[in-house]
Structures are given as C-alpha cells and as structure tokens.
mmCIF file of C-alpha atoms in Angstrom:
data_model
loop_
_atom_site.group_PDB
_atom_site.id
_atom_site.type_symbol
_atom_site.label_atom_id
_atom_site.label_comp_id
_atom_site.label_asym_id
_atom_site.label_seq_id
_atom_site.Cartn_x
_atom_site.Cartn_y
_atom_site.Cartn_z
ATOM 1 C CA UNK J 1 7.394 0.207 10.682
ATOM 2 C CA UNK J 2 3.637 0.467 9.147
ATOM 3 C CA UNK J 3 2.744 1.713 5.531
ATOM 4 C CA UNK J 4 -0.786 3.297 5.296
ATOM 5 C CA UNK J 5 -2.377 3.490 1.817
ATOM 6 C CA UNK J 6 -4.873 6.029 2.217
ATOM 7 C CA UNK J 7 -6.518 8.966 -0.066
ATOM 8 C CA UNK J 8 -5.992 11.377 2.338
ATOM 9 C CA UNK J 9 -2.274 11.111 2.252
ATOM 10 C CA UNK J 10 0.024 13.745 0.996
ATOM 11 C CA UNK J 11 3.477 12.199 0.264
ATOM 12 C CA UNK J 12 3.034 10.281 -3.544
ATOM 13 C CA UNK J 13 4.277 6.141 -2.662
ATOM 14 C CA UNK J 14 6.486 6.444 -5.584
ATOM 15 C CA UNK J 15 8.506 9.351 -3.668
ATOM 16 C CA UNK J 16 9.137 6.956 0.142
ATOM 17 C CA UNK J 17 11.670 5.189 1.015
ATOM 18 C CA UNK J 18 10.555 1.410 1.189
ATOM 19 C CA UNK J 19 12.522 -0.925 3.358
ATOM 20 C CA UNK J 20 11.615 -4.945 3.537
ATOM 21 C CA UNK J 21 10.126 -5.579 6.852
ATOM 22 C CA UNK J 22 8.152 -2.426 6.090
ATOM 23 C CA UNK J 23 4.329 -3.420 6.377
ATOM 24 C CA UNK J 24 2.115 -1.929 4.011
ATOM 25 C CA UNK J 25 -1.905 -1.314 4.851
ATOM 26 C CA UNK J 26 -4.402 -0.485 3.223
ATOM 27 C CA UNK J 27 -8.515 0.388 4.093
ATOM 28 C CA UNK J 28 -11.468 -0.740 2.951
ATOM 29 C CA UNK J 29 -12.152 1.718 0.123
ATOM 30 C CA UNK J 30 -15.941 2.368 1.826
ATOM 31 C CA UNK J 31 -15.219 3.130 5.132
ATOM 32 C CA UNK J 32 -10.938 3.711 4.610
ATOM 33 C CA UNK J 33 -9.172 2.948 8.290
ATOM 34 C CA UNK J 34 -10.220 4.526 11.898
ATOM 35 C CA UNK J 35 -8.512 7.853 13.446
ATOM 36 C CA UNK J 36 -6.282 5.792 15.777
ATOM 37 C CA UNK J 37 -5.098 3.485 12.575
ATOM 38 C CA UNK J 38 -3.837 5.986 10.948
ATOM 39 C CA UNK J 39 -1.618 7.906 14.142
ATOM 40 C CA UNK J 40 -0.749 4.644 14.394
ATOM 41 C CA UNK J 41 0.575 5.360 11.028
ATOM 42 C CA UNK J 42 4.758 5.249 10.814
ATOM 43 C CA UNK J 43 4.360 7.202 6.866
ATOM 44 C CA UNK J 44 0.600 7.650 4.947
ATOM 45 C CA UNK J 45 1.419 7.312 1.412
ATOM 46 C CA UNK J 46 -0.814 8.227 -1.855
ATOM 47 C CA UNK J 47 -1.372 6.047 -4.462
ATOM 48 C CA UNK J 48 -2.692 9.203 -7.534
ATOM 49 C CA UNK J 49 -6.563 7.336 -9.590
ATOM 50 C CA UNK J 50 -7.173 8.725 -12.753
ATOM 51 C CA UNK J 51 -9.466 11.999 -13.024
ATOM 52 C CA UNK J 52 -13.726 10.911 -12.938
ATOM 53 C CA UNK J 53 -12.438 7.964 -11.437
ATOM 54 C CA UNK J 54 -14.137 6.216 -8.100
ATOM 55 C CA UNK J 55 -11.807 4.422 -6.832
ATOM 56 C CA UNK J 56 -8.652 1.765 -8.195
ATOM 57 C CA UNK J 57 -8.345 -1.244 -6.633
ATOM 58 C CA UNK J 58 -5.732 -2.335 -4.458
ATOM 59 C CA UNK J 59 -6.904 -6.704 -5.019
ATOM 60 C CA UNK J 60 -5.886 -6.141 -8.568
ATOM 61 C CA UNK J 61 -3.132 -3.708 -8.725
ATOM 62 C CA UNK J 62 -0.773 -6.181 -6.581
ATOM 63 C CA UNK J 63 0.857 -9.047 -8.002
ATOM 64 C CA UNK J 64 -0.534 -12.319 -7.052
ATOM 65 C CA UNK J 65 1.213 -15.745 -6.834
ATOM 66 C CA UNK J 66 0.723 -17.568 -9.038
ATOM 67 C CA UNK J 67 1.016 -16.342 -13.212
ATOM 68 C CA UNK J 68 2.488 -13.295 -11.687
ATOM 69 C CA UNK J 69 5.301 -11.122 -13.610
ATOM 70 C CA UNK J 70 8.564 -11.565 -13.242
ATOM 71 C CA UNK J 71 8.954 -8.411 -11.273
ATOM 72 C CA UNK J 72 6.593 -9.567 -8.259
ATOM 73 C CA UNK J 73 9.752 -11.710 -7.750
ATOM 74 C CA UNK J 74 10.746 -8.887 -6.077
ATOM 75 C CA UNK J 75 8.211 -7.961 -3.512
ATOM 76 C CA UNK J 76 8.385 -9.689 0.767
ATOM 77 C CA UNK J 77 6.998 -13.392 0.743
ATOM 78 C CA UNK J 78 4.553 -12.538 3.277
ATOM 79 C CA UNK J 79 0.732 -11.264 4.048
ATOM 80 C CA UNK J 80 -0.792 -8.447 2.857
ATOM 81 C CA UNK J 81 -4.151 -8.093 5.289
ATOM 82 C CA UNK J 82 -6.726 -4.977 4.407
ATOM 83 C CA UNK J 83 -7.875 -3.202 7.598
#
C-alpha cells in the first residue's frame, strides 16, 4: 500500500495499522505532492506539528542506520524516498 503523509489528511499516523510491505511517502516541504499522487495513495495520514511551527522535518524525525536507537531496528530495511 502507498501511505502518504500530508498536512491535508484527517487521519492521524498514530491510529493507522501499518503493514510490513507499506511504502511510506513524504512530499517536499515546499510543494507537497501532486493531486495524482494524493488520489493514488491508499492512505493519507497526518503527523501533527507544534502550534506556531511551520513544518516538521521528516529527515530529522526518522532514525538513521548508523548510531540509531534500538527502536529503529523495528523499521523496515528499505529506503524511504520523498516525492
């Protein structure tokens, strides 16, 4: 399934039942994704940000492969790419 994270989503990422084969997609901070990608997504999820903040950096939010905390080992071992 294609799982899109977007500011325009109504459903929280915390309430979603993820599957191992899900593809997580994050758009560009400046432009998001195209309407075609939004329509093609199997799920559209929101990650809340602090009031007064302009955005949340997805590159800083996800654990890295080197020096990552133990919880990062639960993440799928495949690339995450932004549109």
